Amino acid sequence: MLKVYVSLHTCAFIDAVLGRSFVFVSIRIFHFRPFSSSSCQTISLLLLVSFSSSSLMAHSGIHKDRGELRIHESLDELRTDLADYIAELSEASVKERGFFAIALSGGSLISLMGKLCEAPYIKTVDWAKWYIFWADERVVAKSHADSNYKLTKDALLSKVPIVSSHVHSINDSISAEEAAREYEFVVRQLVKTRTISVSEINDCPKFDLILLGMGPDGHIASLFPNHSVLNEKDEWVTFVTNSPKPPPERITFTLPVINSASNVAIVVTGESKAEAVHMAMDDVGPECSKLPARMVQPTKGKVVWFLDKQAAAKLDSPQFAV
Ligand SMILES: O=C1O[C@H](COP(=O)(O)O)[C@@H](O)[C@H](O)[C@H]1O
């Protein structure tokens, strides 16, 4: 009699580098002979199974009223999840409105968006429908190493088929105050044509997505702790000339604009930001309410935090602490 046993040895191990899992399967074939010795053959197979990135995510969930939190095992995993998230929002906005109005920040965020330049996104994203803005910009020449525009152009915009007239960067040949006024005017024209949607609650622009980084001091865009621009209620775009982080002159979206967006993603990595993440998420006393990152609370939109394990290391909540 021939008996076949398939034992799916659950000795799956994760190759974090490839982001794939291997499953070891062995098939045992018994030739059972009643009056003679039985024989057994084992065929072992190594199956390569691709799991979706989310199945490898360390933790994910909704953190009280702070929004969705996605904590990733590795930067590579975070990059893939971020690219998937942006591609999905782009697809949904294009389907619903015909446009995708996205505002970027500078800093580490841009390299973390790098997967968008690769397959499959380079071919599957409807780049022609993207309209690009900056949630903040340093008032320096566009060719300067400090320019958020230059950073994005070199790392992303030059590598994807974006329509150049859809890229709205600041005028770098005028003062910070003038650049802020002019940038707000550009945004107002595009709200008029509904290339950028409008909030139903106030007359603020409603970006499909605003992508933010966060500094170790808890600043987002160019909204720094204890700065008077945090109280700006009327302007959409304002300016600072005394940024604690160089360069000193910047323009920035105000909180009413950030909090009117349909979606806001805050992307934070590294242990130097763990304390600020803790302050932004957990109830650590009255001081934490003054942290700019904690003031990101869209009225109707969704916030998603993309963290790596290092940035999430000081979180209180047991379900998210790593
Ligand atoms: O100065 C800035 O800093 C923040 C955070 O940058 P990161 O390199 O620490 O991620 C950035 O989001 C902002 O756009 C930029 O102007």
mmCIF file of N, CA, C and O in Angstrom, residues 137-148 170-173 247 249:
data_model
loop_
_atom_site.group_PDB
_atom_site.id
_atom_site.type_symbol
_atom_site.label_atom_id
_atom_site.label_comp_id
_atom_site.label_asym_id
_atom_site.label_seq_id
_atom_site.Cartn_x
_atom_site.Cartn_y
_atom_site.Cartn_z
ATOM 1 N N GLU A 137 8.789 75.231 2.666
ATOM 2 C CA GLU A 137 9.961 75.390 1.807
ATOM 3 C C GLU A 137 10.918 76.367 2.466
ATOM 4 O O GLU A 137 10.509 77.309 3.165
ATOM 5 N N ARG A 138 12.181 76.084 2.266
ATOM 6 C CA ARG A 138 13.205 77.017 2.761
ATOM 7 C C ARG A 138 13.390 78.109 1.698
ATOM 8 O O ARG A 138 13.446 77.779 0.502
ATOM 9 N N VAL A 139 13.489 79.371 2.124
ATOM 10 C CA VAL A 139 13.610 80.460 1.152
ATOM 11 C C VAL A 139 15.082 80.620 0.770
ATOM 12 O O VAL A 139 15.827 81.435 1.322
ATOM 13 N N VAL A 140 15.478 79.771 -0.172
ATOM 14 C CA VAL A 140 16.835 79.769 -0.724
ATOM 15 C C VAL A 140 16.666 79.521 -2.233
ATOM 16 O O VAL A 140 15.567 79.156 -2.666
ATOM 17 N N ALA A 141 17.730 79.698 -2.984
ATOM 18 C CA ALA A 141 17.646 79.447 -4.435
ATOM 19 C C ALA A 141 17.266 77.986 -4.677
ATOM 20 O O ALA A 141 17.652 77.104 -3.891
ATOM 21 N N LYS A 142 16.533 77.756 -5.758
ATOM 22 C CA LYS A 142 16.088 76.382 -6.059
ATOM 23 C C LYS A 142 17.255 75.436 -6.338
ATOM 24 O O LYS A 142 17.083 74.225 -6.315
ATOM 25 N N SER A 143 18.422 76.006 -6.614
ATOM 26 C CA SER A 143 19.597 75.167 -6.871
ATOM 27 C C SER A 143 20.412 74.920 -5.589
ATOM 28 O O SER A 143 21.410 74.209 -5.597
ATOM 29 N N HIS A 144 19.963 75.515 -4.481
ATOM 30 C CA HIS A 144 20.709 75.431 -3.209
ATOM 31 C C HIS A 144 20.477 74.067 -2.549
ATOM 32 O O HIS A 144 19.369 73.519 -2.612
ATOM 33 N N ALA A 145 21.511 73.559 -1.888
ATOM 34 C CA ALA A 145 21.409 72.239 -1.235
ATOM 35 C C ALA A 145 20.324 72.198 -0.161
ATOM 36 O O ALA A 145 19.811 71.117 0.167
ATOM 37 N N ASP A 146 19.938 73.349 0.397
ATOM 38 C CA ASP A 146 18.898 73.384 1.438
ATOM 39 C C ASP A 146 17.477 73.401 0.872
ATOM 40 O O ASP A 146 16.507 73.347 1.640
ATOM 41 N N SER A 147 17.347 73.540 -0.433
ATOM 42 C CA SER A 147 16.004 73.690 -1.018
ATOM 43 C C SER A 147 15.232 72.367 -0.988
ATOM 44 O O SER A 147 15.716 71.339 -1.471
ATOM 45 N N ASN A 148 14.031 72.410 -0.436
ATOM 46 C CA ASN A 148 13.185 71.207 -0.440
ATOM 47 C C ASN A 148 12.797 70.836 -1.865
ATOM 48 O O ASN A 148 12.658 69.657 -2.198
ATOM 49 N N ILE A 170 7.942 77.455 -4.822
ATOM 50 C CA ILE A 170 7.858 78.890 -4.479
ATOM 51 C C ILE A 170 8.741 79.717 -5.414
ATOM 52 O O ILE A 170 9.646 79.186 -6.071
ATOM 53 N N ASN A 171 8.473 80.991 -5.441
ATOM 54 C CA ASN A 171 9.332 81.947 -6.147
ATOM 55 C C ASN A 171 10.547 82.193 -5.254
ATOM 56 O O ASN A 171 10.407 82.692 -4.131
ATOM 57 N N ASP A 172 11.723 81.828 -5.728
ATOM 58 C CA ASP A 172 12.926 81.913 -4.875
ATOM 59 C C ASP A 172 13.672 83.236 -5.032
ATOM 60 O O ASP A 172 14.752 83.408 -4.478
ATOM 61 N N SER A 173 13.074 84.189 -5.779
ATOM 62 C CA SER A 173 13.827 85.427 -6.000
ATOM 63 C C SER A 173 13.217 86.611 -5.241
ATOM 64 O O SER A 173 13.532 87.762 -5.538
ATOM 65 N N PRO A 247 17.913 76.633 7.234
ATOM 66 C CA PRO A 247 18.065 78.084 7.119
ATOM 67 C C PRO A 247 16.899 78.812 7.798
ATOM 68 O O PRO A 247 15.817 78.252 7.920
ATOM 69 N N GLU A 249 14.969 81.440 7.008
ATOM 70 C CA GLU A 249 13.803 81.959 6.284
ATOM 71 C C GLU A 249 13.060 80.831 5.588
ATOM 72 O O GLU A 249 13.639 80.090 4.788
#
